[in-house]
Each structure stands twice: as structure tokens, then as C-alpha cells.
Short mmCIF file of C-alpha atoms in Angstrom, two decimals:
data_model
loop_
_atom_site.label_atom_id
_atom_site.label_comp_id
_atom_site.label_asym_id
_atom_site.label_seq_id
_atom_site.Cartn_x
_atom_site.Cartn_y
_atom_site.Cartn_z
CA UNK A 285 128.72 72.97 106.85
CA UNK A 286 126.03 72.41 104.26
CA UNK A 287 124.34 75.44 102.88
CA UNK A 288 120.97 75.65 104.60
CA UNK A 289 117.79 75.56 102.60
CA UNK A 290 116.25 79.02 102.45
CA UNK A 291 114.06 80.26 99.61
CA UNK A 292 112.25 83.52 99.00
CA UNK A 293 108.49 83.20 99.24
CA UNK A 294 105.98 84.22 96.58
CA UNK A 295 108.26 85.59 93.91
CA UNK A 296 105.47 84.73 91.55
CA UNK A 297 107.99 82.77 89.53
CA UNK A 298 108.19 78.99 89.63
CA UNK A 299 110.99 76.82 88.28
CA UNK A 300 110.12 75.93 84.71
CA UNK A 301 110.99 72.36 85.40
CA UNK A 302 111.76 70.46 88.56
CA UNK A 303 115.11 68.73 88.45
CA UNK A 304 114.93 65.23 89.81
CA UNK A 305 118.66 65.13 90.54
CA UNK A 306 120.07 68.65 90.61
CA UNK A 307 123.82 68.76 90.14
CA UNK A 308 125.46 70.60 93.05
CA UNK A 309 128.44 71.45 90.85
CA UNK A 310 126.26 73.25 88.32
CA UNK A 311 124.60 75.24 91.08
CA UNK A 312 128.03 76.08 92.51
CA UNK A 313 129.22 77.24 89.08
CA UNK A 314 126.25 79.59 88.75
CA UNK A 315 126.80 81.02 92.24
CA UNK A 316 130.54 81.47 91.55
CA UNK A 317 129.74 83.29 88.29
CA UNK A 318 127.26 85.55 90.09
CA UNK A 319 129.82 86.29 92.83
CA UNK A 320 132.45 87.20 90.27
CA UNK A 321 130.09 89.56 88.43
CA UNK A 322 128.91 91.15 91.70
CA UNK A 323 132.54 91.85 92.66
CA UNK A 324 132.98 93.60 89.32
CA UNK A 325 129.70 95.47 88.90
CA UNK A 326 127.56 95.03 92.01
CA UNK A 327 124.23 93.25 92.29
CA UNK A 328 121.62 95.73 90.99
CA UNK A 329 123.01 95.76 87.45
CA UNK A 330 123.33 91.97 87.35
CA UNK A 331 121.31 90.16 84.69
CA UNK A 332 120.44 86.48 84.70
CA UNK A 333 121.71 86.22 81.09
CA UNK A 334 125.16 87.42 82.16
CA UNK A 335 125.34 84.96 85.04
CA UNK A 336 124.51 82.08 82.71
CA UNK A 337 127.02 83.28 80.13
CA UNK A 338 129.77 83.74 82.72
CA UNK A 339 129.11 80.20 83.95
CA UNK A 340 129.15 78.89 80.37
CA UNK A 341 125.59 77.66 80.72
CA UNK A 342 122.26 78.51 79.17
CA UNK A 343 119.63 80.79 80.68
CA UNK A 344 117.34 77.76 80.74
CA UNK A 345 119.81 75.94 82.96
CA UNK A 346 119.93 78.96 85.29
CA UNK A 347 116.17 78.71 85.75
CA UNK A 348 116.44 75.02 86.53
CA UNK A 349 118.48 75.99 89.59
CA UNK A 350 117.08 79.39 90.62
CA UNK A 351 113.58 80.83 90.40
CA UNK A 352 114.93 84.26 89.56
CA UNK A 353 117.04 87.09 90.89
CA UNK A 354 115.42 87.08 94.36
CA UNK A 355 116.20 83.40 94.70
CA UNK A 356 119.77 83.95 93.49
CA UNK A 357 120.15 86.80 96.02
CA UNK A 358 118.82 84.65 98.86
CA UNK A 359 121.08 81.76 97.83
CA UNK A 360 124.16 84.00 97.73
CA UNK A 361 123.38 85.37 101.19
CA UNK A 362 122.86 81.82 102.49
CA UNK A 363 126.11 80.70 100.85
CA UNK A 364 128.10 83.59 102.37
CA UNK A 365 126.53 82.96 105.76
CA UNK A 366 127.49 79.27 105.59
CA UNK A 367 131.05 80.08 104.45
CA UNK A 368 131.54 82.58 107.26
CA UNK A 369 130.18 80.11 109.81
CA UNK A 370 132.48 77.40 108.52
CA UNK A 371 135.54 79.68 108.82
CA UNK A 372 134.44 80.70 112.30
CA UNK A 373 133.99 77.08 113.34
CA UNK A 374 137.56 76.32 112.32
CA UNK A 375 138.83 79.41 114.13
CA UNK A 376 137.02 78.33 117.30
CA UNK A 377 138.53 74.87 117.08
CA UNK A 378 141.92 76.54 117.45
CA UNK A 379 141.14 76.78 121.17
CA UNK A 380 142.26 79.49 123.59
CA UNK A 381 140.36 81.66 126.04
CA UNK A 382 136.94 83.05 125.23
CA UNK A 383 138.48 86.46 124.53
CA UNK A 384 141.10 84.95 122.22
CA UNK A 385 138.45 83.09 120.24
CA UNK A 386 136.31 86.23 120.03
CA UNK A 387 139.34 88.15 118.78
CA UNK A 388 140.06 85.55 116.09
CA UNK A 389 136.40 85.51 115.02
CA UNK A 390 136.58 89.28 114.58
CA UNK A 391 139.73 89.12 112.41
CA UNK A 392 138.14 86.50 110.28
CA UNK A 393 134.97 88.52 109.87
CA UNK A 394 136.98 91.53 108.71
CA UNK A 395 138.96 89.36 106.27
CA UNK A 396 135.74 87.93 104.89
CA UNK A 397 134.07 91.33 104.51
CA UNK A 398 137.12 92.79 102.76
CA UNK A 399 137.14 89.89 100.35
CA UNK A 400 133.41 90.23 99.67
CA UNK A 401 133.11 93.97 100.10
CA UNK A 402 130.64 94.65 97.34
CA UNK A 403 128.36 91.80 98.31
CA UNK A 404 128.52 92.85 101.95
CA UNK A 405 127.68 96.49 101.25
CA UNK A 406 124.91 95.53 98.89
CA UNK A 407 123.39 93.07 101.33
CA UNK A 408 123.56 95.65 104.11
CA UNK A 409 121.55 98.14 102.07
CA UNK A 410 119.43 96.04 99.77
CA UNK A 411 116.65 95.32 102.19
CA UNK A 412 115.38 91.99 103.28
CA UNK A 413 113.21 89.43 101.54
CA UNK A 414 110.67 87.11 103.04
CA UNK A 415 111.87 83.54 102.85
CA UNK A 416 110.67 80.09 103.82
CA UNK A 417 112.82 80.58 106.94
CA UNK A 418 111.27 83.99 107.74
CA UNK A 419 112.79 87.40 107.16
CA UNK A 420 116.18 86.91 105.48
CA UNK A 421 118.10 89.46 107.56
CA UNK A 422 116.72 88.08 110.83
CA UNK A 423 117.66 84.61 109.62
CA UNK A 424 121.25 85.71 108.96
CA UNK A 425 121.55 87.27 112.41
CA UNK A 426 120.11 84.13 114.00
CA UNK A 427 122.57 81.94 112.11
CA UNK A 428 125.55 83.93 113.35
CA UNK A 429 124.08 84.15 116.84
CA UNK A 430 124.18 80.34 117.00
CA UNK A 431 127.99 80.51 116.81
CA UNK A 432 128.37 83.27 119.37
CA UNK A 433 125.85 82.20 122.00
CA UNK A 434 127.88 79.21 123.31
CA UNK A 435 130.92 81.48 123.65
CA UNK A 436 129.00 83.96 125.78
CA UNK A 437 127.45 81.13 127.80
CA UNK A 438 130.99 79.94 128.45
CA UNK A 439 131.98 83.48 129.49
CA UNK A 440 129.15 83.48 132.06
CA UNK A 441 130.00 79.98 133.33
CA UNK A 442 133.66 80.93 133.58
CA UNK A 443 132.89 84.04 135.65
CA UNK A 444 134.10 86.45 132.95
CA UNK A 445 130.76 88.24 132.68
CA UNK A 446 127.59 88.20 134.75
CA UNK A 447 124.38 86.74 133.41
CA UNK A 448 122.37 89.13 131.28
CA UNK A 449 120.06 88.19 128.41
CA UNK A 450 122.73 86.59 126.22
CA UNK A 451 120.50 86.36 123.19
CA UNK A 452 119.91 90.12 123.21
CA UNK A 453 123.58 90.71 123.97
CA UNK A 454 124.71 88.69 120.96
CA UNK A 455 122.14 90.39 118.70
CA UNK A 456 123.30 93.82 119.94
CA UNK A 457 126.97 93.05 119.33
CA UNK A 458 126.37 91.50 115.91
CA UNK A 459 124.40 94.59 114.85
CA UNK A 460 126.99 97.06 116.11
CA UNK A 461 129.84 95.12 114.49
CA UNK A 462 128.07 94.85 111.15
CA UNK A 463 127.20 98.54 111.18
CA UNK A 464 130.65 99.75 112.23
CA UNK A 465 132.24 97.64 109.49
CA UNK A 466 129.82 99.08 106.94
CA UNK A 467 130.55 102.58 108.24
CA UNK A 468 134.25 101.91 107.77
CA UNK A 469 133.77 100.78 104.16
CA UNK A 470 131.80 103.96 103.45
CA UNK A 471 134.48 106.08 105.10
CA UNK A 472 137.73 104.47 104.01
CA UNK A 473 139.30 107.91 103.68
CA UNK A 474 138.91 108.44 107.41
CA UNK A 475 139.37 104.95 108.85
CA UNK A 476 141.89 102.22 108.18
CA UNK A 477 141.22 98.57 108.89
CA UNK A 478 143.59 98.96 111.84
CA UNK A 479 141.40 101.78 113.29
CA UNK A 480 138.33 99.57 113.05
CA UNK A 481 140.06 96.56 114.58
CA UNK A 482 141.29 98.73 117.43
CA UNK A 483 137.87 100.27 118.02
CA UNK A 484 135.93 96.98 117.87
CA UNK A 485 138.50 95.34 120.15
CA UNK A 486 138.22 98.18 122.63
CA UNK A 487 134.42 98.10 122.53
CA UNK A 488 134.27 94.32 123.11
CA UNK A 489 136.69 94.57 126.02
CA UNK A 490 134.68 97.47 127.46
CA UNK A 491 131.44 95.46 127.27
CA UNK A 492 133.12 92.46 128.91
CA UNK A 493 134.68 94.66 131.61
CA UNK A 494 131.39 96.48 132.18
CA UNK A 495 129.57 93.16 132.55
CA UNK A 496 132.08 91.76 135.04
CA UNK A 497 130.31 89.81 137.79
CA UNK A 498 129.35 92.13 140.65
CA UNK A 499 131.41 91.71 143.76
CA UNK A 500 129.48 90.16 146.64
CA UNK B 980 113.25 121.59 113.69
CA UNK B 981 112.45 121.92 110.02
CA UNK B 982 112.29 118.79 107.99
CA UNK B 983 115.58 118.58 106.09
CA UNK B 984 115.64 118.47 102.34
CA UNK B 985 116.46 114.97 101.14
CA UNK B 986 115.28 113.54 97.83
CA UNK B 987 115.83 110.21 96.15
CA UNK B 988 118.06 110.43 93.10
CA UNK B 989 117.20 109.21 89.61
CA UNK B 990 113.77 107.71 90.17
CA UNK B 991 113.30 108.40 86.51
CA UNK B 992 110.16 110.29 87.43
CA UNK B 993 110.00 114.07 87.41
CA UNK B 994 107.32 116.22 88.95
CA UNK B 995 104.74 116.86 86.26
CA UNK B 996 104.76 120.50 87.15
CA UNK B 997 106.94 122.62 89.37
CA UNK B 998 104.99 124.43 92.05
CA UNK B 999 106.12 128.01 92.44
CA UNK B 1000 104.70 128.27 95.96
CA UNK B 1001 104.09 124.80 97.39
CA UNK B 1002 101.69 124.78 100.30
CA UNK B 1003 103.32 123.16 103.35
CA UNK B 1004 99.88 122.27 104.71
CA UNK B 1005 98.99 120.26 101.63
CA UNK B 1006 102.28 118.38 101.83
CA UNK B 1007 101.65 117.74 105.54
CA UNK B 1008 98.17 116.42 104.75
CA UNK B 1009 99.56 113.96 102.20
CA UNK B 1010 102.23 112.75 104.62
CA UNK B 1011 99.64 112.38 107.41
CA UNK B 1012 97.39 110.37 105.09
CA UNK B 1013 100.30 108.12 104.11
CA UNK B 1014 101.25 107.61 107.77
CA UNK B 1015 97.68 106.65 108.66
CA UNK B 1016 97.49 104.11 105.81
CA UNK B 1017 100.91 102.68 106.66
CA UNK B 1018 99.78 102.14 110.26
CA UNK B 1019 96.79 100.21 108.93
CA UNK B 1020 98.28 98.24 106.04
CA UNK B 1021 102.04 98.77 105.89
CA UNK B 1022 103.99 100.46 103.13
CA UNK B 1023 104.38 97.84 100.37
CA UNK B 1024 100.65 97.67 99.64
CA UNK B 1025 100.29 101.45 99.67
CA UNK B 1026 99.11 103.05 96.43
CA UNK B 1027 99.47 106.70 95.51
CA UNK B 1028 95.76 106.79 94.63
CA UNK B 1029 94.83 105.77 98.17
CA UNK B 1030 97.09 108.38 99.73
CA UNK B 1031 95.51 111.11 97.63
CA UNK B 1032 91.99 109.84 98.41
CA UNK B 1033 92.71 109.61 102.14
CA UNK B 1034 94.00 113.18 102.05
CA UNK B 1035 90.93 114.29 100.10
CA UNK B 1036 93.12 115.42 97.22
CA UNK B 1037 93.62 114.40 93.62
CA UNK B 1038 96.39 112.12 92.34
CA UNK B 1039 97.57 115.09 90.29
CA UNK B 1040 98.06 117.09 93.47
CA UNK B 1041 100.04 114.22 94.98
CA UNK B 1042 102.46 114.36 92.05
CA UNK B 1043 102.86 118.11 92.50
CA UNK B 1044 104.34 117.35 95.92
CA UNK B 1045 106.06 113.99 95.47
CA UNK B 1046 107.82 112.44 92.50
CA UNK B 1047 106.48 109.01 93.36
CA UNK B 1048 106.53 106.33 96.02
CA UNK B 1049 110.34 106.49 96.51
CA UNK B 1050 110.10 110.19 97.17
CA UNK B 1051 107.16 109.67 99.56
CA UNK B 1052 109.15 106.98 101.38
CA UNK B 1053 112.21 109.24 101.67
CA UNK B 1054 110.04 112.14 102.87
CA UNK B 1055 108.37 109.97 105.53
CA UNK B 1056 111.74 108.76 106.81
CA UNK B 1057 113.01 112.37 106.88
CA UNK B 1058 109.84 113.49 108.68
CA UNK B 1059 110.14 110.74 111.31
CA UNK B 1060 113.82 111.51 111.80
CA UNK B 1061 113.06 115.21 112.31
CA UNK B 1062 110.21 114.43 114.75
CA UNK B 1063 112.38 112.11 116.80
CA UNK B 1064 115.20 114.66 116.89
CA UNK B 1065 112.78 117.38 118.00
CA UNK B 1066 111.47 115.20 120.85
CA UNK B 1067 115.02 114.34 121.84
CA UNK B 1068 116.04 117.99 121.85
CA UNK B 1069 113.24 118.79 124.25
CA UNK B 1070 114.17 115.84 126.46
CA UNK B 1071 117.77 117.01 126.59
CA UNK B 1072 116.68 120.51 127.57
CA UNK B 1073 115.22 118.95 130.72
CA UNK B 1074 118.79 118.86 132.04
CA UNK B 1075 120.31 116.32 134.43
CA UNK B 1076 123.46 114.23 134.24
CA UNK B 1077 124.66 112.70 130.99
CA UNK B 1078 123.32 109.30 132.10
CA UNK B 1079 119.93 110.77 132.99
CA UNK B 1080 119.65 112.45 129.61
CA UNK B 1081 120.70 109.25 127.83
CA UNK B 1082 118.07 107.34 129.82
CA UNK B 1083 115.35 109.82 128.86
CA UNK B 1084 116.41 109.72 125.22
CA UNK B 1085 116.06 105.93 125.31
CA UNK B 1086 112.51 106.06 126.80
CA UNK B 1087 111.51 108.52 124.19
CA UNK B 1088 112.92 106.40 121.39
CA UNK B 1089 110.96 103.39 122.62
CA UNK B 1090 107.76 105.49 122.87
CA UNK B 1091 108.29 106.76 119.35
CA UNK B 1092 108.97 103.30 117.91
CA UNK B 1093 105.90 101.83 119.62
CA UNK B 1094 103.76 104.60 118.20
CA UNK B 1095 105.21 104.13 114.70
CA UNK B 1096 105.83 100.41 114.86
CA UNK B 1097 104.85 99.53 111.34
CA UNK B 1098 106.80 102.36 109.80
CA UNK B 1099 109.83 101.50 111.93
CA UNK B 1100 109.77 97.82 111.02
CA UNK B 1101 109.24 98.57 107.39
CA UNK B 1102 112.07 101.09 107.28
CA UNK B 1103 114.39 98.66 109.05
CA UNK B 1104 113.80 96.02 106.36
CA UNK B 1105 112.96 97.95 103.24
CA UNK B 1106 116.47 98.71 102.19
CA UNK B 1107 117.97 102.06 101.53
CA UNK B 1108 117.62 104.45 98.63
CA UNK B 1109 120.21 106.78 97.17
CA UNK B 1110 119.28 110.37 97.91
CA UNK B 1111 120.65 113.81 97.24
CA UNK B 1112 122.13 113.55 100.76
CA UNK B 1113 123.75 110.16 100.06
CA UNK B 1114 122.53 106.76 101.19
CA UNK B 1115 119.26 107.25 103.12
CA UNK B 1116 120.06 104.87 105.98
CA UNK B 1117 123.51 106.38 106.50
CA UNK B 1118 121.90 109.80 106.46
CA UNK B 1119 119.43 108.78 109.20
CA UNK B 1120 122.24 107.40 111.37
CA UNK B 1121 124.26 110.57 110.86
CA UNK B 1122 121.27 112.74 111.81
CA UNK B 1123 120.78 110.89 115.08
CA UNK B 1124 124.53 110.80 115.73
CA UNK B 1125 124.49 114.62 115.70
CA UNK B 1126 122.29 114.56 118.81
CA UNK B 1127 124.33 111.93 120.65
CA UNK B 1128 127.86 113.07 119.88
CA UNK B 1129 127.81 116.18 122.15
CA UNK B 1130 126.53 114.02 125.00
CA UNK B 1131 129.43 111.59 124.64
CA UNK B 1132 131.86 114.47 124.28
CA UNK B 1133 130.48 115.79 127.56
CA UNK B 1134 130.93 112.33 129.12
CA UNK B 1135 134.60 112.39 128.10
CA UNK B 1136 135.11 115.96 129.33
CA UNK B 1137 133.38 115.15 132.61
CA UNK B 1138 135.64 112.14 133.21
CA UNK B 1139 132.79 109.61 132.93
CA UNK B 1140 134.42 107.72 130.02
CA UNK B 1141 137.86 107.78 128.47
CA UNK B 1142 138.40 109.07 124.97
CA UNK B 1143 137.74 106.53 122.25
CA UNK B 1144 136.55 107.25 118.71
CA UNK B 1145 133.23 108.81 119.72
CA UNK B 1146 131.86 108.83 116.20
CA UNK B 1147 132.30 105.06 115.91
CA UNK B 1148 130.98 104.61 119.45
CA UNK B 1149 127.79 106.51 118.68
CA UNK B 1150 127.32 104.62 115.39
CA UNK B 1151 127.82 101.30 117.20
CA UNK B 1152 125.32 102.14 119.95
CA UNK B 1153 122.72 103.49 117.52
CA UNK B 1154 122.97 100.30 115.45
CA UNK B 1155 122.70 97.96 118.43
CA UNK B 1156 119.76 99.91 119.87
CA UNK B 1157 117.88 99.96 116.57
CA UNK B 1158 118.49 96.26 116.05
CA UNK B 1159 117.54 95.18 119.58
CA UNK B 1160 114.33 97.20 119.35
CA UNK B 1161 113.51 95.57 116.02
CA UNK B 1162 114.31 92.15 117.50
CA UNK B 1163 111.92 92.91 120.34
CA UNK B 1164 109.10 93.83 117.94
CA UNK B 1165 109.64 90.57 116.07
CA UNK B 1166 109.65 88.60 119.32
CA UNK B 1167 106.96 90.27 121.39
CA UNK B 1168 105.90 86.86 122.70
CA UNK B 1169 109.29 86.50 124.41
CA UNK B 1170 110.16 90.07 125.39
CA UNK B 1171 108.16 92.85 127.03
CA UNK B 1172 109.04 96.51 126.66
CA UNK B 1173 110.26 96.33 130.26
CA UNK B 1174 112.72 93.52 129.32
CA UNK B 1175 114.12 95.63 126.49
CA UNK B 1176 114.38 98.76 128.61
CA UNK B 1177 116.19 96.79 131.29
CA UNK B 1178 118.57 95.18 128.80
CA UNK B 1179 119.39 98.39 126.92
CA UNK B 1180 119.89 100.22 130.22
CA UNK B 1181 122.21 97.50 131.46
CA UNK B 1182 124.16 97.47 128.19
CA UNK B 1183 124.63 101.26 128.20
CA UNK B 1184 125.79 101.24 131.80
CA UNK B 1185 128.16 98.36 131.03
CA UNK B 1186 129.69 100.26 128.09
CA UNK B 1187 130.08 103.38 130.23
CA UNK B 1188 131.59 101.37 133.10
CA UNK B 1189 133.87 99.49 130.72
CA UNK B 1190 135.07 102.76 129.20
CA UNK B 1191 135.79 104.38 132.60
CA UNK B 1192 139.02 106.39 132.46
CA UNK B 1193 142.01 104.20 133.28
CA UNK B 1194 143.52 104.84 136.69
CA UNK B 1195 146.94 106.46 136.53
#
């Protein structure tokens, strides 16, 4: 899945130079360097100079690829979103019932969050930025909703759940999952990953059971 | 309910002068002025000078009561949280079954959000600040959870739902409600308040039904 084009609006900073043929590998190297530094020290302390240095490139090169820190932030969020969607796509291709695929998607989400814990926690709290694709957080939710909606449509068609507003249902479940996972990371002393898996599994099953088609 | 004490940490700005006997009415006037301006123009564009002018006070007086815009933001969030909790407390005192009280609390939340739409949307997207009571957003969730937890405990005791981790359940439902309400405000062309009420009502009932005690 290609990383979608999403840029912050009106940062007041323009690229110093437009690259006629940007090198995707250079961009990738800068993002990888930023990810590494964020894992070590978080995002707020991150400086463009460090990212360039870590990537073995000049600050000037950084600015050929990113307008600034807002643009880097937006690009990292877009990259993570695309990576998670790609993993999820592969998990769905594994087949199985709707509930099995939902269960696998959940495991995968928890794996991904654990691996990118600092980025996830930062993103959850950093606030949103306005982008060319609208509000960044809304955009992320909408991206993920695109993966889940067909699954819920299938659950309705297959008689697993009755028809409710599936778009709102997916948004509600994405929000509760994201929040519970964040709550877990903030309260690791009280909850293990196993507790969270068990709770989220139980909640999903409860929602599905509670939305069972009404008997005629 | 008194507004709880919560202050942003390390804004780098200290009150120019410590008031020995701060006047709660002056503070209230500044908060009211800020609320009025936020309703009109949102928070990002807000300037301390305007808040003082709107309140008919000097900028110097503003800084006797607030360390800066972060502190004002934190105080407004704390004020809104306290107001909502006070309304909820009164609604709960009205009595009725657990489901009736939950339903009333939901109505009241929607009323409150509609009345403070701009503040709500801004808060939802602005990002959190570190305060003396920890992360501001986590603090807000924990405040509201304090009202909901006893209700869910009662639902367990009364045999309406089986015992699951009620703390996680309340966090999950608060997050999904907040997000769905925000989604509604961003998509008013597609959803009416009635649609959202109906959906949130249906979701709550589904969760309760899905968590019904298992038959022996």
C-alpha cells in the first residue's frame, strides 16, 4: 500500500527548493532516522538537525523532503497508518470467519502499538494538525474505518449482527480500542497485555452479541 | 462541586505576583470572557489582551490569575469538567433505574456539548498538556469515570451485567461516546442529533445486553 499524500496546511514554511525527482529511498531514510530517535527520546525533543545527522544527510536535504517538523509529524503518522493497514490487509487475507479476522486484526494492532509505543502515545496526546486531507486525526480514523467497514458489512449480510449505522459503529469501536490501549500503556503496573486482550475481546463479543439480529 | 485544582506544569511562566487573597469573582469573570470569545472565534486565535478587555480588566490582572494561555486552557477544561459533573450529579439524583440514569446522563452530555461546541471540538483536537494532576486528557477521563463507575457497579450488583473490568469498560464507553459526538459535529450534514442519540442509545443497550450475566 503506497503511503497516501497528506500534508499539513499553512505551516508558513515552504520547501526551499522543489525536487523534480525526489528519491523515495532518501525520504525513507529520513523517516527511519526520525522513528529511531522518537523511540529513544520521544517527539517533542526531536530536532531536525538530529534527524538529518542520524540519517547521514544534511539539514538542507531534510528540507528538500519535508517542510518542517509539522510535515515530518504528518508524514510519520501517514506512514504508520499505511504500515498498519498493510499488516491488517495481510491478516484479513488469511481468511476465516468475521470474528476470527477481527481477533487477528486486534492482535496485530496490539503488536504494532507495542513496537511503536512512544510514537503511539505521542500521537494520541499531541493534538491534531490541519492537513490537505482535513483534520489529521479524523483522516487516520477514516483510513482505518475503510478496513473495518467491509468486515462489519459482511457481519450484517451474514446475519451475525443486525443493521445499525455501521460507520458510527466502526468509529465508536476504533475510538474505544485506541483509548483502552493508551490507558493500558499509561497503567502498565495495573494491566498486562493479556488483561487488555481479554477485555477488548470480551467487549467486542458483547457488542456483537448485543447487536444480534432480533428474533421475528 | 468546586472546580478542582489543576495547573499546567513548566510553562516557563510564573505569575508576576502572588495574590494573597485572590477574588473568585474576578477569576470567574476572566473565564466567562474567555468562554464568550472562544464561542465566537475559537481558542487558537484568542489573545490574552482580548480576554482582559472583554472582562473589563487589565492584562496585568489577567496574569495575577493565570500564568498564561496554557493555564487558561487548563482552567477552562477543568471548569467545563466540573460543570458537566455537577449537572450529571443532579441528573442522577432524579433517581430511576440504572438505564434511565445512563440515558439522562447521555442527554445532558449532548446538551452540554451543543452549548459548548467550539470549546468541545477544540479540546478534542488541541492535544493534551502536562498538569500537576498528570496528563490533562487522562485527568478529564478519570474525572468523568468517577461518576460512571458507581452506576456500573450498581448494574453488576443488580444483575444487569456480569462483572468485567468496570474501569476499562467505563474508559471504553467514555472514549467511544466522546469520539462519536465529535464525529457528529464534523458531519452535521449527514447526522442529526436524533441520529446520534439513537445510535448511542442502541450501542449502550447492545453492550448491556451483550454483558448480561451468563446463565448457569
